Amino acid sequence: MESQSQIESMLDRRDRKLLTERTKYKAQPTSKMHKRINNLNKGRLKRSSFAKESKLIETENEIIQEIKNLTPLETHASTPPWEKQPQIEIRSHIRSIESKHKHSDLELKDLTSTYLNENFPKEEWIRVYTDGSAENAVTNGGSGVYIEMPDGKTTESSIPTGIHCSNYRAELEAIMEALTILGRTTPSIPQAKAVILSDSRSVLEKLEVLRGAERQQLAKGFKNAVQNTQSLVLQWIPAPVE
């Protein structure tokens, strides 16, 4: 009934009164009770003594307060590593290009070049071109990476991606290889900005919804690259730029 009516219980009122009296006696050095309270270990006390009971209540309250002040330990990450990387931006479209089929190859190159120069000028951005493909889209996959540094230097890399490999997997491996290279080269570049350019729109659209081992692997690659870059963008392009 006390809990339902929110009335303080007799036991709680008793404990509160004991603590009030104990606090009062502790503030009176000349009081006999002050000496008894501060010398609990120097003599035997009755189980029902005021000093002992008030001490127990005070100790319990202190422990409870300490528990309340503890910062809970996280048994798992509050958010996945992927979601902790706000610097990463994925762009799977270019506003001026609605569809590759509506433009000639020359027009696509011109539109792509204009877009890159406006958004990722080569004097400021590391441009990373990736390409991955497989024979008949299912076998003998291979990936290639071509990097243009702001100072004009270039780096190339090519890796096999397996006998049984899809175009999607080959392009994903190319992006992972690009991230690995960026993780090694960007520490020496202050406030580096990098854009990874891929002609596989489907890969970029699926990156945000990866699950399982692929998601973990890509998140790890992003983490290493992001630590050394000020900005990191994954950008779809419809055609390579010479």
PDB file of C-alpha atoms in Angstrom:
ATOM      1  CA  MET A   1       0.000   0.000   0.000  1.00  0.00           C
ATOM      2  CA  GLU A   2       2.887   2.347   0.783  1.00  0.00           C
ATOM      3  CA  SER A   3       4.384   1.827  -2.693  1.00  0.00           C
ATOM      4  CA  GLN A   4       1.051   2.341  -4.404  1.00  0.00           C
ATOM      5  CA  SER A   5       0.274   5.538  -2.485  1.00  0.00           C
ATOM      6  CA  GLN A   6       3.903   6.726  -2.821  1.00  0.00           C
ATOM      7  CA  ILE A   7       4.079   7.164   0.994  1.00  0.00           C
ATOM      8  CA  GLU A   8       7.550   6.748   2.463  1.00  0.00           C
ATOM      9  CA  SER A   9       7.816   3.421   4.283  1.00  0.00           C
ATOM     10  CA  MET A  10       8.466   3.188   8.025  1.00  0.00           C
ATOM     11  CA  LEU A  11      11.858   1.600   7.328  1.00  0.00           C
ATOM     12  CA  ASP A  12      12.878   4.375   4.930  1.00  0.00           C
ATOM     13  CA  ARG A  13      11.777   7.022   7.414  1.00  0.00           C
ATOM     14  CA  ARG A  14      13.775   5.297  10.138  1.00  0.00           C
ATOM     15  CA  ASP A  15      16.890   5.120   7.956  1.00  0.00           C
ATOM     16  CA  ARG A  16      16.557   8.749   6.933  1.00  0.00           C
ATOM     17  CA  LYS A  17      16.246   9.797  10.570  1.00  0.00           C
ATOM     18  CA  LEU A  18      19.320   7.755  11.536  1.00  0.00           C
ATOM     19  CA  LEU A  19      21.358   9.373   8.761  1.00  0.00           C
ATOM     20  CA  THR A  20      20.187  12.836   9.830  1.00  0.00           C
ATOM     21  CA  GLU A  21      21.196  12.197  13.429  1.00  0.00           C
ATOM     22  CA  ARG A  22      24.516  10.683  12.353  1.00  0.00           C
ATOM     23  CA  THR A  23      25.322  13.727  10.221  1.00  0.00           C
ATOM     24  CA  LYS A  24      24.495  15.999  13.164  1.00  0.00           C
ATOM     25  CA  TYR A  25      26.745  14.080  15.577  1.00  0.00           C
ATOM     26  CA  LYS A  26      29.630  13.967  13.077  1.00  0.00           C
ATOM     27  CA  ALA A  27      29.500  17.765  12.963  1.00  0.00           C
ATOM     28  CA  GLN A  28      29.861  18.003  16.794  1.00  0.00           C
ATOM     29  CA  PRO A  29      33.442  17.010  17.734  1.00  0.00           C
ATOM     30  CA  THR A  30      32.789  17.505  21.471  1.00  0.00           C
ATOM     31  CA  SER A  31      29.800  15.200  21.542  1.00  0.00           C
ATOM     32  CA  LYS A  32      30.114  11.692  23.065  1.00  0.00           C
ATOM     33  CA  MET A  33      28.245  10.274  20.087  1.00  0.00           C
ATOM     34  CA  HIS A  34      30.832  11.848  17.767  1.00  0.00           C
ATOM     35  CA  LYS A  35      33.542   9.750  19.408  1.00  0.00           C
ATOM     36  CA  ARG A  36      31.455   6.575  19.295  1.00  0.00           C
ATOM     37  CA  ILE A  37      30.671   7.048  15.610  1.00  0.00           C
ATOM     38  CA  ASN A  38      34.324   7.549  14.679  1.00  0.00           C
ATOM     39  CA  ASN A  39      35.668   4.659  16.759  1.00  0.00           C
ATOM     40  CA  LEU A  40      33.535   1.734  15.662  1.00  0.00           C
ATOM     41  CA  ASN A  41      36.502  -0.659  15.479  1.00  0.00           C
ATOM     42  CA  LYS A  42      37.790   0.045  18.982  1.00  0.00           C
ATOM     43  CA  GLY A  43      35.096  -1.701  20.961  1.00  0.00           C
ATOM     44  CA  ARG A  44      32.251  -4.192  20.733  1.00  0.00           C
ATOM     45  CA  LEU A  45      28.905  -2.693  19.952  1.00  0.00           C
ATOM     46  CA  LYS A  46      25.475  -4.134  20.258  1.00  0.00           C
ATOM     47  CA  ARG A  47      23.905  -5.251  17.002  1.00  0.00           C
ATOM     48  CA  SER A  48      21.147  -2.696  17.475  1.00  0.00           C
ATOM     49  CA  SER A  49      23.425   0.214  18.407  1.00  0.00           C
ATOM     50  CA  PHE A  50      22.739   3.574  16.791  1.00  0.00           C
ATOM     51  CA  ALA A  51      26.344   4.047  15.656  1.00  0.00           C
ATOM     52  CA  LYS A  52      26.594   0.700  13.900  1.00  0.00           C
ATOM     53  CA  GLU A  53      23.215   0.807  12.200  1.00  0.00           C
ATOM     54  CA  SER A  54      23.661   4.374  10.995  1.00  0.00           C
ATOM     55  CA  LYS A  55      27.119   3.477   9.673  1.00  0.00           C
ATOM     56  CA  LEU A  56      25.716   0.538   7.710  1.00  0.00           C
ATOM     57  CA  ILE A  57      22.988   2.701   6.187  1.00  0.00           C
ATOM     58  CA  GLU A  58      25.501   5.404   5.285  1.00  0.00           C
ATOM     59  CA  THR A  59      27.810   2.865   3.641  1.00  0.00           C
ATOM     60  CA  GLU A  60      24.967   1.324   1.640  1.00  0.00           C
ATOM     61  CA  ASN A  61      23.918   4.743   0.370  1.00  0.00           C
ATOM     62  CA  GLU A  62      27.499   5.543  -0.660  1.00  0.00           C
ATOM     63  CA  ILE A  63      27.781   2.266  -2.578  1.00  0.00           C
ATOM     64  CA  ILE A  64      24.472   2.866  -4.347  1.00  0.00           C
ATOM     65  CA  GLN A  65      25.600   6.356  -5.328  1.00  0.00           C
ATOM     66  CA  GLU A  66      28.903   5.007  -6.671  1.00  0.00           C
ATOM     67  CA  ILE A  67      27.023   2.466  -8.784  1.00  0.00           C
ATOM     68  CA  LYS A  68      24.794   5.215 -10.181  1.00  0.00           C
ATOM     69  CA  ASN A  69      27.867   7.233 -11.121  1.00  0.00           C
ATOM     70  CA  LEU A  70      29.541   4.365 -12.977  1.00  0.00           C
ATOM     71  CA  THR A  71      29.796   4.661 -16.742  1.00  0.00           C
ATOM     72  CA  PRO A  72      28.338   1.472 -18.272  1.00  0.00           C
ATOM     73  CA  LEU A  73      30.836  -0.628 -20.207  1.00  0.00           C
ATOM     74  CA  GLU A  74      30.007  -1.073 -23.874  1.00  0.00           C
ATOM     75  CA  THR A  75      29.964  -4.749 -24.770  1.00  0.00           C
ATOM     76  CA  HIS A  76      29.628  -3.866 -28.450  1.00  0.00           C
ATOM     77  CA  ALA A  77      30.132  -0.847 -30.654  1.00  0.00           C
ATOM     78  CA  SER A  78      27.242   1.608 -30.354  1.00  0.00           C
ATOM     79  CA  THR A  79      27.316   2.096 -34.121  1.00  0.00           C
ATOM     80  CA  PRO A  80      28.925   0.003 -36.872  1.00  0.00           C
ATOM     81  CA  PRO A  81      32.342   1.179 -38.136  1.00  0.00           C
ATOM     82  CA  TRP A  82      30.747   1.912 -41.519  1.00  0.00           C
ATOM     83  CA  GLU A  83      28.364   4.442 -39.972  1.00  0.00           C
ATOM     84  CA  LYS A  84      31.188   6.131 -38.070  1.00  0.00           C
ATOM     85  CA  GLN A  85      32.759   7.477 -41.237  1.00  0.00           C
ATOM     86  CA  PRO A  86      30.886  10.710 -42.118  1.00  0.00           C
ATOM     87  CA  GLN A  87      33.807  11.815 -44.329  1.00  0.00           C
ATOM     88  CA  ILE A  88      32.928   9.143 -46.888  1.00  0.00           C
ATOM     89  CA  GLU A  89      30.529  10.164 -49.620  1.00  0.00           C
ATOM     90  CA  ILE A  90      29.144   7.903 -52.332  1.00  0.00           C
ATOM     91  CA  ARG A  91      27.840   9.512 -55.514  1.00  0.00           C
ATOM     92  CA  SER A  92      26.266   7.108 -57.985  1.00  0.00           C
ATOM     93  CA  HIS A  93      24.954   9.770 -60.387  1.00  0.00           C
ATOM     94  CA  ILE A  94      26.036  12.848 -62.312  1.00  0.00           C
ATOM     95  CA  ARG A  95      23.267  15.386 -62.742  1.00  0.00           C
ATOM     96  CA  SER A  96      24.243  16.377 -66.280  1.00  0.00           C
ATOM     97  CA  ILE A  97      24.231  12.744 -67.453  1.00  0.00           C
ATOM     98  CA  GLU A  98      20.847  11.056 -67.190  1.00  0.00           C
ATOM     99  CA  SER A  99      21.808   7.974 -69.175  1.00  0.00           C
ATOM    100  CA  LYS A 100      24.914   6.753 -70.983  1.00  0.00           C
ATOM    101  CA  HIS A 101      22.759   5.732 -73.943  1.00  0.00           C
ATOM    102  CA  LYS A 102      21.640   9.317 -74.598  1.00  0.00           C
ATOM    103  CA  HIS A 103      25.165  10.528 -75.365  1.00  0.00           C
ATOM    104  CA  SER A 104      27.941   9.560 -77.737  1.00  0.00           C
ATOM    105  CA  ASP A 105      31.266   8.332 -76.356  1.00  0.00           C
ATOM    106  CA  LEU A 106      32.872  11.696 -77.083  1.00  0.00           C
ATOM    107  CA  GLU A 107      30.061  13.559 -75.315  1.00  0.00           C
ATOM    108  CA  LEU A 108      30.380  11.295 -72.284  1.00  0.00           C
ATOM    109  CA  LYS A 109      34.111  11.988 -72.046  1.00  0.00           C
ATOM    110  CA  ASP A 110      33.572  15.737 -72.324  1.00  0.00           C
ATOM    111  CA  LEU A 111      30.775  15.776 -69.740  1.00  0.00           C
ATOM    112  CA  THR A 112      32.778  13.593 -67.373  1.00  0.00           C
ATOM    113  CA  SER A 113      35.902  15.718 -67.740  1.00  0.00           C
ATOM    114  CA  THR A 114      33.942  18.910 -67.070  1.00  0.00           C
ATOM    115  CA  TYR A 115      32.304  17.406 -63.994  1.00  0.00           C
ATOM    116  CA  LEU A 116      35.613  16.212 -62.543  1.00  0.00           C
ATOM    117  CA  ASN A 117      37.355  19.525 -63.156  1.00  0.00           C
ATOM    118  CA  GLU A 118      34.547  21.400 -61.415  1.00  0.00           C
ATOM    119  CA  ASN A 119      34.186  19.074 -58.434  1.00  0.00           C
ATOM    120  CA  PHE A 120      37.573  17.375 -58.093  1.00  0.00           C
ATOM    121  CA  PRO A 121      40.279  19.577 -59.648  1.00  0.00           C
ATOM    122  CA  LYS A 122      43.374  17.461 -60.223  1.00  0.00           C
ATOM    123  CA  GLU A 123      45.609  20.079 -58.587  1.00  0.00           C
ATOM    124  CA  GLU A 124      43.800  19.469 -55.268  1.00  0.00           C
ATOM    125  CA  TRP A 125      42.427  15.933 -55.416  1.00  0.00           C
ATOM    126  CA  ILE A 126      43.994  12.501 -55.737  1.00  0.00           C
ATOM    127  CA  ARG A 127      42.114  10.866 -58.597  1.00  0.00           C
ATOM    128  CA  VAL A 128      41.850   7.096 -58.414  1.00  0.00           C
ATOM    129  CA  TYR A 129      40.440   5.264 -61.437  1.00  0.00           C
ATOM    130  CA  THR A 130      39.289   1.681 -60.855  1.00  0.00           C
ATOM    131  CA  ASP A 131      38.266  -1.027 -63.293  1.00  0.00           C
ATOM    132  CA  GLY A 132      37.219  -4.615 -62.759  1.00  0.00           C
ATOM    133  CA  SER A 133      35.903  -7.170 -65.204  1.00  0.00           C
ATOM    134  CA  ALA A 134      35.638 -10.875 -65.929  1.00  0.00           C
ATOM    135  CA  GLU A 135      35.404 -12.974 -69.076  1.00  0.00           C
ATOM    136  CA  ASN A 136      31.753 -13.434 -69.960  1.00  0.00           C
ATOM    137  CA  ALA A 137      31.104 -11.715 -66.601  1.00  0.00           C
ATOM    138  CA  VAL A 138      31.785 -14.957 -64.684  1.00  0.00           C
ATOM    139  CA  THR A 139      35.393 -16.198 -65.098  1.00  0.00           C
ATOM    140  CA  ASN A 140      39.035 -15.088 -64.966  1.00  0.00           C
ATOM    141  CA  GLY A 141      38.417 -11.801 -63.202  1.00  0.00           C
ATOM    142  CA  GLY A 142      40.939  -9.003 -62.984  1.00  0.00           C
ATOM    143  CA  SER A 143      41.133  -5.569 -61.371  1.00  0.00           C
ATOM    144  CA  GLY A 144      43.117  -2.475 -62.218  1.00  0.00           C
ATOM    145  CA  VAL A 145      43.847   0.789 -60.400  1.00  0.00           C
ATOM    146  CA  TYR A 146      45.323   3.968 -61.863  1.00  0.00           C
ATOM    147  CA  ILE A 147      46.135   6.874 -59.536  1.00  0.00           C
ATOM    148  CA  GLU A 148      46.896  10.478 -60.469  1.00  0.00           C
ATOM    149  CA  MET A 149      48.501  12.520 -57.690  1.00  0.00           C
ATOM    150  CA  PRO A 150      48.119  16.336 -57.469  1.00  0.00           C
ATOM    151  CA  ASP A 151      51.839  16.724 -58.235  1.00  0.00           C
ATOM    152  CA  GLY A 152      51.424  14.825 -61.521  1.00  0.00           C
ATOM    153  CA  LYS A 153      52.908  11.511 -60.392  1.00  0.00           C
ATOM    154  CA  THR A 154      51.000   8.345 -61.255  1.00  0.00           C
ATOM    155  CA  THR A 155      50.701   4.866 -59.778  1.00  0.00           C
ATOM    156  CA  GLU A 156      49.301   1.711 -61.356  1.00  0.00           C
ATOM    157  CA  SER A 157      48.288  -1.642 -59.929  1.00  0.00           C
ATOM    158  CA  SER A 158      46.625  -4.750 -61.327  1.00  0.00           C
ATOM    159  CA  ILE A 159      45.539  -7.888 -59.500  1.00  0.00           C
ATOM    160  CA  PRO A 160      43.815 -11.156 -60.483  1.00  0.00           C
ATOM    161  CA  THR A 161      40.505 -11.726 -58.745  1.00  0.00           C
ATOM    162  CA  GLY A 162      39.994 -15.425 -59.316  1.00  0.00           C
ATOM    163  CA  ILE A 163      39.001 -17.960 -61.936  1.00  0.00           C
ATOM    164  CA  HIS A 164      35.383 -17.846 -60.810  1.00  0.00           C
ATOM    165  CA  CYS A 165      34.598 -14.159 -60.500  1.00  0.00           C
ATOM    166  CA  SER A 166      31.821 -11.791 -61.554  1.00  0.00           C
ATOM    167  CA  ASN A 167      32.174  -8.257 -62.900  1.00  0.00           C
ATOM    168  CA  TYR A 168      30.726  -6.971 -59.647  1.00  0.00           C
ATOM    169  CA  ARG A 169      33.295  -8.833 -57.567  1.00  0.00           C
ATOM    170  CA  ALA A 170      36.163  -7.716 -59.802  1.00  0.00           C
ATOM    171  CA  GLU A 171      35.137  -4.043 -59.509  1.00  0.00           C
ATOM    172  CA  LEU A 172      34.756  -4.370 -55.746  1.00  0.00           C
ATOM    173  CA  GLU A 173      38.261  -5.828 -55.524  1.00  0.00           C
ATOM    174  CA  ALA A 174      39.536  -2.890 -57.580  1.00  0.00           C
ATOM    175  CA  ILE A 175      38.034  -0.448 -55.081  1.00  0.00           C
ATOM    176  CA  MET A 176      39.551  -2.391 -52.178  1.00  0.00           C
ATOM    177  CA  GLU A 177      42.956  -2.296 -53.866  1.00  0.00           C
ATOM    178  CA  ALA A 178      42.565   1.462 -54.355  1.00  0.00           C
ATOM    179  CA  LEU A 179      41.769   1.903 -50.657  1.00  0.00           C
ATOM    180  CA  THR A 180      44.816  -0.154 -49.711  1.00  0.00           C
ATOM    181  CA  ILE A 181      47.090   2.000 -51.864  1.00  0.00           C
ATOM    182  CA  LEU A 182      45.572   5.199 -50.456  1.00  0.00           C
ATOM    183  CA  GLY A 183      46.154   3.914 -46.942  1.00  0.00           C
ATOM    184  CA  ARG A 184      49.864   3.591 -47.724  1.00  0.00           C
ATOM    185  CA  THR A 185      50.430   6.780 -49.707  1.00  0.00           C
ATOM    186  CA  THR A 186      48.260   9.466 -48.080  1.00  0.00           C
ATOM    187  CA  PRO A 187      49.992   9.700 -44.651  1.00  0.00           C
ATOM    188  CA  SER A 188      52.733  11.812 -46.262  1.00  0.00           C
ATOM    189  CA  ILE A 189      50.190  14.224 -47.811  1.00  0.00           C
ATOM    190  CA  PRO A 190      48.767  16.845 -45.395  1.00  0.00           C
ATOM    191  CA  GLN A 191      44.963  17.186 -45.598  1.00  0.00           C
ATOM    192  CA  ALA A 192      44.767  14.809 -48.542  1.00  0.00           C
ATOM    193  CA  LYS A 193      41.544  14.618 -50.539  1.00  0.00           C
ATOM    194  CA  ALA A 194      40.854  11.577 -52.693  1.00  0.00           C
ATOM    195  CA  VAL A 195      38.125  10.542 -55.104  1.00  0.00           C
ATOM    196  CA  ILE A 196      37.734   6.949 -56.277  1.00  0.00           C
ATOM    197  CA  LEU A 197      36.217   6.883 -59.765  1.00  0.00           C
ATOM    198  CA  SER A 198      34.307   3.800 -60.891  1.00  0.00           C
ATOM    199  CA  ASP A 199      32.243   3.166 -64.011  1.00  0.00           C
ATOM    200  CA  SER A 200      30.177   0.531 -62.191  1.00  0.00           C
ATOM    201  CA  ARG A 201      27.096   2.291 -60.880  1.00  0.00           C
ATOM    202  CA  SER A 202      25.630  -0.964 -59.584  1.00  0.00           C
ATOM    203  CA  VAL A 203      28.629  -1.507 -57.293  1.00  0.00           C
ATOM    204  CA  LEU A 204      28.393   1.965 -55.778  1.00  0.00           C
ATOM    205  CA  GLU A 205      24.658   1.576 -55.239  1.00  0.00           C
ATOM    206  CA  LYS A 206      25.204  -1.713 -53.424  1.00  0.00           C
ATOM    207  CA  LEU A 207      28.088  -0.610 -51.220  1.00  0.00           C
ATOM    208  CA  GLU A 208      25.790   0.962 -48.666  1.00  0.00           C
ATOM    209  CA  VAL A 209      23.755  -2.208 -48.260  1.00  0.00           C
ATOM    210  CA  LEU A 210      26.548  -4.762 -48.062  1.00  0.00           C
ATOM    211  CA  ARG A 211      26.210  -7.486 -45.443  1.00  0.00           C
ATOM    212  CA  GLY A 212      28.443 -10.090 -43.894  1.00  0.00           C
ATOM    213  CA  ALA A 213      32.124 -10.519 -44.750  1.00  0.00           C
ATOM    214  CA  GLU A 214      32.054  -8.098 -47.701  1.00  0.00           C
ATOM    215  CA  ARG A 215      30.662  -5.306 -45.505  1.00  0.00           C
ATOM    216  CA  GLN A 216      33.303  -5.898 -42.820  1.00  0.00           C
ATOM    217  CA  GLN A 217      36.113  -6.041 -45.368  1.00  0.00           C
ATOM    218  CA  LEU A 218      35.061  -2.833 -47.092  1.00  0.00           C
ATOM    219  CA  ALA A 219      34.494  -1.035 -43.772  1.00  0.00           C
ATOM    220  CA  LYS A 220      38.022  -1.981 -42.714  1.00  0.00           C
ATOM    221  CA  GLY A 221      39.419  -0.650 -45.985  1.00  0.00           C
ATOM    222  CA  PHE A 222      37.496   2.593 -45.609  1.00  0.00           C
ATOM    223  CA  LYS A 223      38.696   3.019 -42.039  1.00  0.00           C
ATOM    224  CA  ASN A 224      42.372   2.787 -42.996  1.00  0.00           C
ATOM    225  CA  ALA A 225      41.980   5.206 -45.910  1.00  0.00           C
ATOM    226  CA  VAL A 226      39.810   7.722 -44.067  1.00  0.00           C
ATOM    227  CA  GLN A 227      42.291   8.042 -41.209  1.00  0.00           C
ATOM    228  CA  ASN A 228      44.755   9.606 -43.647  1.00  0.00           C
ATOM    229  CA  THR A 229      42.423  11.760 -45.752  1.00  0.00           C
ATOM    230  CA  GLN A 230      40.481  14.937 -45.178  1.00  0.00           C
ATOM    231  CA  SER A 231      37.820  13.911 -47.694  1.00  0.00           C
ATOM    232  CA  LEU A 232      37.085  10.616 -49.430  1.00  0.00           C
ATOM    233  CA  VAL A 233      34.501  10.312 -52.207  1.00  0.00           C
ATOM    234  CA  LEU A 234      33.379   7.351 -54.307  1.00  0.00           C
ATOM    235  CA  GLN A 235      32.131   8.738 -57.607  1.00  0.00           C
ATOM    236  CA  TRP A 236      30.474   7.012 -60.544  1.00  0.00           C
ATOM    237  CA  ILE A 237      31.673   8.077 -63.974  1.00  0.00           C
ATOM    238  CA  PRO A 238      30.222   6.831 -67.278  1.00  0.00           C
ATOM    239  CA  ALA A 239      33.509   6.928 -69.160  1.00  0.00           C
ATOM    240  CA  PRO A 240      37.244   7.097 -68.474  1.00  0.00           C
ATOM    241  CA  VAL A 241      38.992  10.427 -68.958  1.00  0.00           C
ATOM    242  CA  GLU A 242      42.266  10.402 -70.855  1.00  0.00           C
TER     243      GLU A 242
END
